[in-house]
Amino acid sequence: RFEYRWWGNDLFWYSFDGVVLPLDGPASPLAFAPLDGGPPLTVDQLVVKHKRKELLSTPLLRSLVGRKWRDFGAGVFWRRTAQYLFLVGAAFANSLDLRAGGADPAVVASSPVFVVSTLALLGSWPFFFSVESAGVRRNGLAAHFGSAWNVLDAGHLLAILALPPLHFLPQQPADAGALEASAYAVAQSLPGLLQLSFAVRGLEYASLFRSLGPLLVTVRGMLVDITRFGGLYAFVLIGFANAFFVLFALSGESLDYGGYPRILQEQLLWLLSSVDRSLLDGLTGQLHATGDVLFWGYIVLSYFVLLNLLIAVFNSTFEKVQRQAFNEWLFLRMATMLDFEARVAQPPRGGQQNEPARWLDAYYGELEDTSNSRSVELGVGG
């Protein structure tokens, strides 16, 4: 509870009894039996399971998240981030050297970049595979891959194993069939797509920073609005495209103008202010006049009405999400630290306590020392 201000800081009386304390054992906080059955859950696990994000506005839970991040989560996070960046760097180097040997096995195998980057990939792969397999054992296959991030991680593990063999892929034959050509196209695009996928996956790491987390939460809310807007706009786009297509069919115009895909492409370009009316040149007489009506009707409806509607929705979403963005960000931190803690909770190898386990012990030790005493609120970290 809040006591008073002391030297410009808020002074609180902290009592973690009945919330985290007393500990049930080393690094084992107080757990509660859920009403719907199942294993006992800590207060952090209850908040995450039931998505009670509004509770994170209370000073007690904010203090728990801040202290846990400072004593335990930040260390594990930076270690995990360094390992991830090492993996991304190795994949990037391996992709850059992809055509250094011209698919000549002798030249490829003697390339220092290929050898070092491949050893780095194969050396870091087991760690990330162990993280995924531990998550599957802990949560079950369906629950684990219910998260898009975990699906992306599994895709990365498969793609990384495919990178080194791509160096020995022969050049595409001139007489390759459609299926073989498609396979070559996928294989040659894989390194570039993998780098883009790595960047998207890195957003979860970036979201744990205080300066970026609330902003990314806001962007996620806007992406949801874009998806909804896309569903509405699809009806307008396809409706007008069908109308233009029928006009061209009635005019006897051949498919030399590009057909239905060209119509869709031009409509999207019109939306981006790249107006080129040459598409309508094939229409004559009354059909050309009808085409003009459809053109201006599409511009007015999509550009002046729908786009302004999207901007208004963005403004509303920004204000709404911003009010809850900080709690959303704290919720991300809490859920991530629970994942870190679950991995640390596994029996250490050789019976010796690893460094993250010592950090976790330090966190719970600090709670025991701070409970039932006054302390300045230290915040939730950067």
XYZ file of N, CA, C and O in Angstrom, residues 11-177:
668
model
N 6.776 5.967 -1.473
C 7.165 4.937 -0.511
C 5.962 4.023 -0.264
O 4.864 4.490 0.018
N 6.172 2.721 -0.415
C 5.112 1.734 -0.266
C 5.441 0.784 0.873
O 6.606 0.530 1.194
N 4.375 0.285 1.498
C 4.510 -0.825 2.442
C 4.232 -2.109 1.669
O 3.161 -2.303 1.114
N 5.238 -2.978 1.611
C 5.127 -4.203 0.836
C 4.879 -5.389 1.752
O 5.544 -5.544 2.780
N 3.916 -6.198 1.350
C 3.676 -7.475 2.011
C 3.286 -8.483 0.934
O 2.229 -8.363 0.309
N 4.169 -9.435 0.711
C 3.931 -10.457 -0.305
C 3.353 -11.738 0.288
O 3.220 -12.734 -0.418
N 3.018 -11.697 1.582
C 2.414 -12.862 2.224
C 1.039 -13.135 1.622
O 0.230 -12.223 1.441
N 0.781 -14.388 1.321
C -0.486 -14.778 0.737
C -0.572 -14.524 -0.758
O -1.589 -14.838 -1.377
N 0.495 -13.946 -1.338
C 0.544 -13.716 -2.790
C 1.650 -14.562 -3.409
O 1.414 -15.355 -4.318
N 2.858 -14.390 -2.918
C 4.003 -15.194 -3.365
C 4.598 -15.988 -2.201
O 5.076 -17.102 -2.380
N 4.557 -15.372 -1.029
C 5.116 -15.998 0.179
C 3.993 -16.607 1.019
O 2.841 -16.170 0.935
N 4.284 -17.611 1.861
C 5.601 -18.246 2.058
C 5.949 -19.194 0.914
O 5.060 -19.742 0.258
N 7.247 -19.367 0.686
C 7.711 -20.263 -0.360
C 7.440 -21.712 0.038
O 7.566 -22.081 1.205
N 7.079 -22.507 -0.953
C 6.875 -23.940 -0.729
C 8.179 -24.720 -0.792
O 8.197 -25.921 -0.552
N 9.247 -24.055 -1.166
C 10.563 -24.682 -1.305
C 11.480 -23.696 -1.990
O 11.094 -22.554 -2.265
N 12.726 -24.097 -2.281
C 13.643 -23.193 -2.981
C 13.074 -22.761 -4.331
O 12.750 -23.593 -5.178
N 12.941 -21.443 -4.517
C 12.421 -20.873 -5.760
C 11.051 -21.448 -6.115
O 10.717 -21.591 -7.285
N 10.252 -21.788 -5.099
C 8.907 -22.342 -5.322
C 7.894 -21.449 -4.624
O 7.661 -21.587 -3.415
N 7.285 -20.497 -5.343
C 6.354 -19.566 -4.705
C 5.053 -20.249 -4.304
O 4.766 -21.378 -4.707
N 4.283 -19.525 -3.511
C 2.983 -20.013 -3.070
C 2.089 -20.289 -4.272
O 2.020 -19.493 -5.210
N 1.431 -21.443 -4.274
C 0.560 -21.836 -5.381
C -0.856 -22.016 -4.862
O -1.084 -22.334 -3.692
N -1.828 -21.806 -5.764
C -3.239 -21.875 -5.416
C -3.919 -22.930 -6.278
O -3.623 -23.064 -7.466
N -4.850 -23.657 -5.674
C -5.589 -24.681 -6.400
C -6.713 -24.026 -7.190
O -7.579 -23.370 -6.606
N -6.736 -24.170 -8.513
C -7.816 -23.553 -9.318
C -9.168 -24.178 -9.011
O -9.267 -25.367 -8.666
N -10.223 -23.368 -9.128
C -11.566 -23.876 -8.878
C -12.002 -24.894 -9.915
O -12.846 -25.753 -9.640
N -11.440 -24.779 -11.146
C -11.818 -25.718 -12.203
C -10.951 -26.961 -12.217
O -10.973 -27.725 -13.177
N -10.178 -27.165 -11.149
C -9.307 -28.331 -11.073
C -7.976 -28.071 -11.746
O -7.678 -26.976 -12.197
N -7.155 -29.098 -11.807
C -5.845 -28.951 -12.409
C -4.783 -28.712 -11.359
O -5.065 -28.574 -10.164
N -3.536 -28.626 -11.796
C -2.427 -28.433 -10.849
C -2.461 -27.044 -10.229
O -3.004 -26.104 -10.824
N -1.888 -26.870 -9.038
C -1.834 -25.544 -8.408
C -1.053 -24.553 -9.263
O -0.083 -24.919 -9.935
N -1.471 -23.287 -9.242
C -0.848 -22.252 -10.051
C -0.420 -21.095 -9.162
O -1.099 -20.754 -8.192
N 0.718 -20.476 -9.519
C 1.168 -19.283 -8.810
C 0.339 -18.086 -9.263
O -0.431 -18.155 -10.230
N 0.527 -16.963 -8.587
C -0.249 -15.777 -8.945
C 0.098 -15.318 -10.360
O -0.780 -14.874 -11.113
N 1.377 -15.441 -10.764
C 1.761 -15.090 -12.128
C 1.050 -15.988 -13.139
O 0.536 -15.508 -14.167
N 1.029 -17.268 -12.861
C 0.393 -18.218 -13.783
C -1.114 -17.996 -13.862
O -1.704 -18.144 -14.941
N -1.741 -17.611 -12.754
C -3.177 -17.337 -12.764
C -3.496 -16.104 -13.619
O -4.467 -16.099 -14.385
N -2.670 -15.060 -13.486
C -2.890 -13.841 -14.273
C -2.750 -14.143 -15.760
O -3.564 -13.700 -16.587
N -1.719 -14.919 -16.123
C -1.486 -15.238 -17.535
C -2.565 -16.176 -18.068
O -3.077 -15.993 -19.180
N -2.937 -17.187 -17.282
C -3.926 -18.171 -17.748
C -5.269 -17.511 -18.022
O -5.915 -17.787 -19.051
N -5.700 -16.624 -17.125
C -7.014 -15.992 -17.268
C -6.942 -14.610 -17.936
O -7.964 -13.929 -18.032
N -5.720 -14.209 -18.343
C -5.511 -12.951 -19.055
C -6.095 -11.756 -18.305
O -6.739 -10.882 -18.892
N -5.844 -11.724 -17.000
C -6.327 -10.612 -16.178
C -5.310 -9.468 -16.215
O -4.630 -9.159 -15.227
N -5.207 -8.845 -17.370
C -4.188 -7.815 -17.582
C -4.456 -6.570 -16.752
O -3.520 -5.828 -16.432
N -5.718 -6.332 -16.406
C -6.036 -5.133 -15.625
C -5.418 -5.176 -14.231
O -5.204 -4.129 -13.611
N -5.116 -6.397 -13.736
C -4.515 -6.512 -12.412
C -3.086 -5.978 -12.382
O -2.562 -5.670 -11.310
N -2.458 -5.867 -13.547
C -1.079 -5.400 -13.601
C -0.975 -3.899 -13.376
O 0.127 -3.355 -13.357
N -2.087 -3.214 -13.213
C -2.051 -1.797 -12.863
C -1.883 -1.595 -11.354
O -1.652 -0.463 -10.919
N -1.979 -2.663 -10.556
C -1.814 -2.552 -9.107
C -0.328 -2.465 -8.761
O 0.503 -3.126 -9.381
N 0.043 -1.634 -7.772
C 1.466 -1.487 -7.413
C 2.127 -2.809 -7.019
O 3.308 -3.013 -7.312
N 1.370 -3.720 -6.375
C 1.971 -4.973 -5.916
C 2.466 -5.810 -7.088
O 3.620 -6.260 -7.114
N 1.598 -6.022 -8.087
C 2.001 -6.856 -9.223
C 3.043 -6.157 -10.086
O 3.937 -6.814 -10.634
N 2.949 -4.836 -10.207
C 3.986 -4.125 -10.952
C 5.340 -4.267 -10.264
O 6.375 -4.388 -10.931
N 5.323 -4.237 -8.941
C 6.578 -4.428 -8.212
C 7.129 -5.839 -8.426
O 8.331 -6.012 -8.616
N 6.244 -6.827 -8.420
C 6.702 -8.207 -8.639
C 7.317 -8.362 -10.031
O 8.380 -8.979 -10.183
N 6.655 -7.802 -11.049
C 7.181 -7.908 -12.409
C 8.520 -7.181 -12.526
O 9.479 -7.703 -13.115
N 8.607 -5.973 -11.943
C 9.844 -5.202 -12.026
C 11.007 -5.875 -11.325
O 12.116 -5.950 -11.857
N 10.764 -6.391 -10.115
C 11.837 -7.055 -9.377
C 12.265 -8.349 -10.049
O 13.455 -8.673 -10.108
N 11.292 -9.103 -10.548
C 11.630 -10.373 -11.199
C 12.427 -10.131 -12.469
O 13.342 -10.889 -12.803
N 12.058 -9.088 -13.222
C 12.806 -8.778 -14.435
C 14.236 -8.340 -14.101
O 15.192 -8.755 -14.756
N 14.375 -7.506 -13.088
C 15.690 -6.991 -12.733
C 16.606 -8.092 -12.194
O 17.786 -8.162 -12.550
N 16.084 -8.970 -11.351
C 16.921 -9.988 -10.710
C 17.117 -11.240 -11.559
O 18.138 -11.911 -11.455
N 16.129 -11.549 -12.395
C 16.159 -12.830 -13.113
C 15.919 -12.686 -14.612
O 16.724 -13.132 -15.435
N 14.811 -12.047 -15.012
C 14.397 -12.045 -16.407
C 15.377 -11.369 -17.341
O 15.632 -11.861 -18.449
N 15.957 -10.229 -16.923
C 16.854 -9.490 -17.811
C 18.081 -10.317 -18.168
O 18.519 -10.322 -19.323
N 18.641 -11.030 -17.186
C 19.821 -11.843 -17.464
C 19.539 -12.957 -18.454
O 20.308 -13.185 -19.397
N 18.418 -13.658 -18.249
C 18.046 -14.740 -19.169
C 17.713 -14.162 -20.549
O 18.084 -14.744 -21.583
N 17.044 -13.007 -20.566
C 16.667 -12.394 -21.833
C 17.891 -12.029 -22.667
O 17.951 -12.332 -23.874
N 18.874 -11.374 -22.052
C 20.053 -10.964 -22.814
C 20.854 -12.176 -23.277
O 21.433 -12.165 -24.370
N 20.890 -13.214 -22.469
C 21.579 -14.434 -22.892
C 20.855 -15.061 -24.076
O 21.498 -15.463 -25.058
N 19.515 -15.146 -24.005
C 18.742 -15.724 -25.098
C 18.842 -14.851 -26.358
O 18.918 -15.376 -27.484
N 18.859 -13.521 -26.181
C 18.982 -12.623 -27.325
C 20.321 -12.787 -28.018
O 20.397 -12.806 -29.260
N 21.396 -12.916 -27.235
C 22.726 -13.112 -27.821
C 22.778 -14.415 -28.616
O 23.356 -14.458 -29.714
N 22.163 -15.469 -28.100
C 22.140 -16.739 -28.826
C 21.334 -16.625 -30.112
O 21.714 -17.190 -31.150
N 20.225 -15.879 -30.059
C 19.401 -15.706 -31.252
C 20.140 -14.895 -32.314
O 20.125 -15.240 -33.493
N 20.800 -13.809 -31.902
C 21.548 -12.995 -32.849
C 22.704 -13.782 -33.458
O 23.040 -13.604 -34.641
N 23.320 -14.651 -32.672
C 24.389 -15.507 -33.196
C 23.840 -16.435 -34.278
O 24.459 -16.620 -35.331
N 22.651 -17.006 -34.031
C 22.022 -17.880 -35.018
C 21.672 -17.108 -36.291
O 21.927 -17.582 -37.411
N 21.109 -15.915 -36.138
C 20.737 -15.111 -37.300
C 21.979 -14.718 -38.095
O 21.988 -14.768 -39.332
N 23.048 -14.331 -37.392
C 24.284 -13.961 -38.075
C 24.889 -15.125 -38.840
O 25.374 -14.955 -39.972
N 24.852 -16.318 -38.253
C 25.381 -17.498 -38.938
C 24.564 -17.821 -40.176
O 25.113 -18.153 -41.242
N 23.234 -17.714 -40.075
C 22.374 -17.973 -41.238
C 22.597 -16.926 -42.318
O 22.594 -17.240 -43.514
N 22.820 -15.684 -41.905
C 23.059 -14.612 -42.877
C 24.362 -14.855 -43.630
O 24.419 -14.741 -44.862
N 25.433 -15.207 -42.901
C 26.720 -15.482 -43.544
C 26.631 -16.695 -44.460
O 27.192 -16.697 -45.562
N 25.914 -17.709 -44.033
C 25.762 -18.906 -44.852
C 24.992 -18.598 -46.131
O 25.290 -19.145 -47.198
N 24.016 -17.696 -46.054
C 23.221 -17.342 -47.225
C 24.023 -16.493 -48.202
O 23.881 -16.639 -49.423
N 24.875 -15.581 -47.682
C 25.671 -14.738 -48.562
C 26.652 -15.553 -49.386
O 26.967 -15.209 -50.519
N 27.132 -16.651 -48.849
C 28.126 -17.483 -49.535
C 27.470 -18.581 -50.359
O 28.114 -19.548 -50.743
N 26.175 -18.416 -50.625
C 25.407 -19.507 -51.220
C 25.885 -19.864 -52.617
O 25.814 -21.020 -53.022
N 26.385 -18.900 -53.404
C 26.815 -19.180 -54.768
C 28.327 -18.992 -54.934
O 28.814 -18.862 -56.049
N 29.048 -18.991 -53.822
C 30.488 -18.760 -53.915
C 31.192 -19.865 -54.689
O 32.150 -19.631 -55.414
N 30.709 -21.086 -54.568
C 31.374 -22.192 -55.233
C 30.724 -22.590 -56.531
O 31.190 -23.533 -57.181
N 29.664 -21.916 -56.933
C 28.990 -22.305 -58.157
C 28.519 -23.734 -58.136
O 28.477 -24.416 -59.154
N 28.138 -24.231 -56.955
C 27.637 -25.589 -56.764
C 28.715 -26.642 -56.995
O 28.407 -27.830 -57.095
N 29.987 -26.242 -57.064
C 31.084 -27.212 -57.157
C 31.391 -27.704 -55.754
O 31.861 -26.930 -54.911
N 31.162 -28.980 -55.429
C 31.330 -29.464 -54.049
C 32.711 -29.197 -53.481
O 32.853 -28.853 -52.308
N 33.737 -29.331 -54.296
C 35.099 -29.132 -53.793
C 35.326 -27.676 -53.397
O 35.921 -27.388 -52.348
N 34.852 -26.750 -54.226
C 35.033 -25.332 -53.932
C 34.185 -24.922 -52.733
O 34.626 -24.167 -51.863
N 32.934 -25.419 -52.686
C 32.041 -25.074 -51.578
C 32.603 -25.570 -50.248
O 32.640 -24.842 -49.253
N 33.050 -26.804 -50.214
C 33.539 -27.401 -48.961
C 34.804 -26.728 -48.460
O 35.108 -26.795 -47.257
N 35.555 -26.074 -49.356
C 36.795 -25.415 -48.930
C 36.597 -23.939 -48.615
O 37.548 -23.258 -48.250
N 35.374 -23.442 -48.754
C 35.111 -22.036 -48.472
C 35.113 -21.792 -46.966
O 34.329 -22.422 -46.229
N 35.964 -20.885 -46.450
C 35.995 -20.627 -45.000
C 34.650 -20.124 -44.470
O 34.237 -20.496 -43.365
N 33.977 -19.269 -45.256
C 32.692 -18.737 -44.801
C 31.682 -19.860 -44.660
O 30.919 -19.919 -43.680
N 31.657 -20.768 -45.634
C 30.717 -21.885 -45.571
C 31.012 -22.778 -44.367
O 30.095 -23.171 -43.625
N 32.264 -23.098 -44.165
C 32.631 -24.013 -43.065
C 32.288 -23.399 -41.716
O 31.646 -24.028 -40.859
N 32.704 -22.135 -41.503
C 32.482 -21.490 -40.197
C 30.992 -21.283 -39.942
O 30.490 -21.578 -38.847
N 30.276 -20.781 -40.941
C 28.844 -20.505 -40.741
C 28.054 -21.802 -40.553
O 27.105 -21.845 -39.753
N 28.427 -22.852 -41.271
C 27.725 -24.129 -41.109
C 27.967 -24.709 -39.729
O 27.038 -25.209 -39.075
N 29.218 -24.648 -39.252
C 29.512 -25.133 -37.895
C 28.761 -24.316 -36.851
O 28.272 -24.861 -35.852
N 28.643 -23.000 -37.084
C 27.904 -22.148 -36.137
C 26.422 -22.510 -36.129
O 25.790 -22.575 -35.067
N 25.854 -22.756 -37.322
C 24.445 -23.136 -37.397
C 24.191 -24.459 -36.691
O 23.267 -24.594 -35.886
N 25.013 -25.450 -37.009
C 24.817 -26.775 -36.426
C 25.135 -26.779 -34.928
O 24.584 -27.589 -34.179
N 26.009 -25.854 -34.498
C 26.328 -25.785 -33.070
C 25.233 -25.148 -32.242
O 24.998 -25.540 -31.088
N 24.534 -24.154 -32.820
C 23.469 -23.476 -32.066
C 22.114 -24.152 -32.242
O 21.203 -23.916 -31.442
N 21.951 -24.968 -33.265
C 20.669 -25.614 -33.536
C 20.174 -26.466 -32.366
O 18.984 -26.392 -32.017
N 21.034 -27.290 -31.731
C 20.521 -28.135 -30.631
C 19.917 -27.337 -29.482
O 18.949 -27.791 -28.858
N 20.466 -26.153 -29.182
C 19.914 -25.365 -28.079
C 18.480 -24.957 -28.376
O 17.580 -25.122 -27.538
N 18.239 -24.416 -29.576
C 16.894 -23.961 -29.911
C 15.937 -25.142 -30.078
O 14.743 -25.025 -29.776
N 16.461 -26.270 -30.519
C 15.612 -27.459 -30.595
C 15.218 -27.927 -29.196
O 14.071 -28.352 -28.970
N 16.149 -27.833 -28.241
C 15.822 -28.235 -26.869
C 14.778 -27.316 -26.256
O 13.920 -27.754 -25.488
N 14.815 -26.015 -26.608
C 13.806 -25.075 -26.119
C 12.422 -25.459 -26.646
O 11.432 -25.484 -25.901
N 12.347 -25.778 -27.953
C 11.071 -26.164 -28.551
C 10.557 -27.477 -27.969
O 9.381 -27.605 -27.633
N 11.433 -28.464 -27.863
C 10.995 -29.771 -27.358
C 10.573 -29.678 -25.897
O 9.619 -30.347 -25.477
N 11.264 -28.831 -25.109
C 10.859 -28.648 -23.708
C 9.481 -28.007 -23.625
O 8.661 -28.370 -22.773
N 9.205 -27.061 -24.515
C 7.884 -26.434 -24.542
C 6.788 -27.410 -24.918
O 5.684 -27.372 -24.370
N 7.077 -28.321 -25.854
C 6.092 -29.331 -26.247
C 5.819 -30.279 -25.088
O 4.669 -30.634 -24.802
N 6.876 -30.708 -24.394
C 6.685 -31.619 -23.249
C 5.919 -30.933 -22.123
O 5.119 -31.565 -21.437
N 6.158 -29.640 -21.949
C 5.540 -28.930 -20.831
C 4.077 -28.584 -21.107
O 3.223 -28.712 -20.224
N 3.769 -28.168 -22.331
C 2.427 -27.661 -22.634
C 1.587 -28.591 -23.496
O 0.390 -28.378 -23.625
N 2.210 -29.603 -24.095
C 1.484 -30.441 -25.037
C 1.638 -29.909 -26.446
O 1.862 -28.710 -26.658
N 1.515 -30.788 -27.435
C 1.766 -30.420 -28.828
C 0.786 -29.350 -29.315
O 1.182 -28.336 -29.902
N -0.511 -29.561 -29.064
C -1.522 -28.628 -29.578
C -1.390 -27.251 -28.929
O -1.454 -26.221 -29.613
N -1.212 -27.216 -27.611
C -1.123 -25.929 -26.917
C 0.156 -25.184 -27.297
O 0.147 -23.962 -27.466
N 1.253 -25.921 -27.457
C 2.528 -25.268 -27.781
C 2.471 -24.620 -29.155
O 2.874 -23.466 -29.330
N 1.973 -25.334 -30.141
C 1.927 -24.805 -31.496
C 0.649 -24.007 -31.755
O 0.366 -23.641 -32.896
N -0.114 -23.735 -30.697
C -1.201 -22.783 -30.806
C -0.696 -21.360 -30.885
O -1.444 -20.448 -31.235
N 0.582 -21.157 -30.541
C 1.208 -19.838 -30.647
C 1.902 -19.708 -31.999
O 2.659 -20.592 -32.406
N 1.661 -18.589 -32.674
C 2.283 -18.371 -33.986
C 3.796 -18.268 -33.868
O 4.530 -18.675 -34.775
N 4.288 -17.742 -32.729
C 5.740 -17.643 -32.539
C 6.379 -19.025 -32.516
O 7.465 -19.219 -33.084
N 5.741 -19.983 -31.854
C 6.309 -21.328 -31.776
C 6.278 -22.029 -33.134
O 7.182 -22.796 -33.468
N 5.228 -21.771 -33.907
C 5.172 -22.323 -35.268
C 6.309 -21.754 -36.107
O 6.974 -22.470 -36.871
N 6.562 -20.449 -35.943
C 7.652 -19.804 -36.675
C 8.998 -20.373 -36.253
O 9.879 -20.597 -37.091
N 9.167 -20.614 -34.955
C 10.420 -21.205 -34.470
C 10.654 -22.589 -35.062
O 11.777 -22.926 -35.448
N 9.608 -23.401 -35.127
C 9.740 -24.734 -35.714
C 10.105 -24.645 -37.193
O 10.939 -25.421 -37.687
N 9.516 -23.689 -37.906
C 9.871 -23.485 -39.303
C 11.328 -23.076 -39.470
O 12.011 -23.520 -40.399
N 11.828 -22.239 -38.541
C 13.233 -21.838 -38.589
C 14.158 -23.041 -38.400
O 15.187 -23.152 -39.087
N 13.812 -23.916 -37.477
C 14.653 -25.086 -37.232
C 14.762 -25.968 -38.475
O 15.837 -26.501 -38.774
N 13.663 -26.115 -39.195
C 13.684 -26.918 -40.425
C 14.460 -26.196 -41.528
O 15.238 -26.822 -42.269
N 14.253 -24.892 -41.662
C 14.908 -24.131 -42.729
C 16.418 -24.067 -42.518
O 17.185 -24.106 -43.487
N 16.851 -23.973 -41.261
C 18.284 -23.898 -40.980
C 18.997 -25.170 -41.435
O 20.105 -25.124 -41.982
N 18.357 -26.319 -41.233
C 18.958 -27.580 -41.670
C 19.059 -27.653 -43.195
O 19.899 -28.382 -43.739
N 18.202 -26.908 -43.892
C 18.207 -26.947 -45.358
C 19.217 -25.984 -45.964
O 19.539 -26.113 -47.149
N 19.727 -25.009 -45.197
C 20.629 -24.015 -45.767
C 21.939 -24.609 -46.291
O 22.314 -24.359 -47.446
N 22.705 -25.366 -45.496
C 23.979 -25.896 -46.031
C 23.827 -26.756 -47.274
O 24.612 -26.607 -48.217
N 22.836 -27.667 -47.358
C 22.712 -28.457 -48.596
C 22.415 -27.625 -49.836
O 22.707 -28.066 -50.952
N 21.852 -26.416 -49.677
C 21.565 -25.581 -50.839
C 22.830 -25.171 -51.584
O 22.780 -24.834 -52.767
N 23.973 -25.191 -50.888
C 25.233 -24.842 -51.543
C 25.603 -25.853 -52.630
O 26.341 -25.519 -53.558
N 25.123 -27.057 -52.487
C 25.480 -28.113 -53.442
C 24.372 -28.351 -54.459
O 24.418 -29.325 -55.208
N 23.390 -27.465 -54.492
C 22.294 -27.609 -55.445
C 22.791 -27.255 -56.836
O 23.327 -26.160 -57.058
N 22.649 -28.138 -57.819
C 23.112 -27.823 -59.177
C 22.257 -26.735 -59.814
O 21.159 -26.433 -59.351
N 22.792 -26.159 -60.880
C 22.045 -25.136 -61.590
C 20.779 -25.737 -62.215
O 20.757 -26.907 -62.594
N 19.727 -24.916 -62.302
C 18.465 -25.398 -62.856
C 18.626 -25.750 -64.338
O 19.124 -24.943 -65.130
N 18.223 -26.970 -64.731
C 18.323 -27.352 -66.154
C 17.422 -26.477 -67.016
O 16.373 -26.014 -66.582
N 17.861 -26.273 -68.264
C 17.074 -25.439 -69.171
C 15.740 -26.082 -69.519
O 14.761 -25.381 -69.792
N 15.689 -27.412 -69.513
C 14.461 -28.115 -69.877
C 13.676 -28.579 -68.654
O 12.941 -29.568 -68.716
N 13.833 -27.871 -67.526
C 13.156 -28.270 -66.292
C 11.647 -28.135 -66.447
O 11.143 -27.176 -67.050
N 10.913 -29.096 -65.896
C 9.464 -29.044 -65.924
C 8.920 -28.028 -64.938
O 9.672 -27.405 -64.174
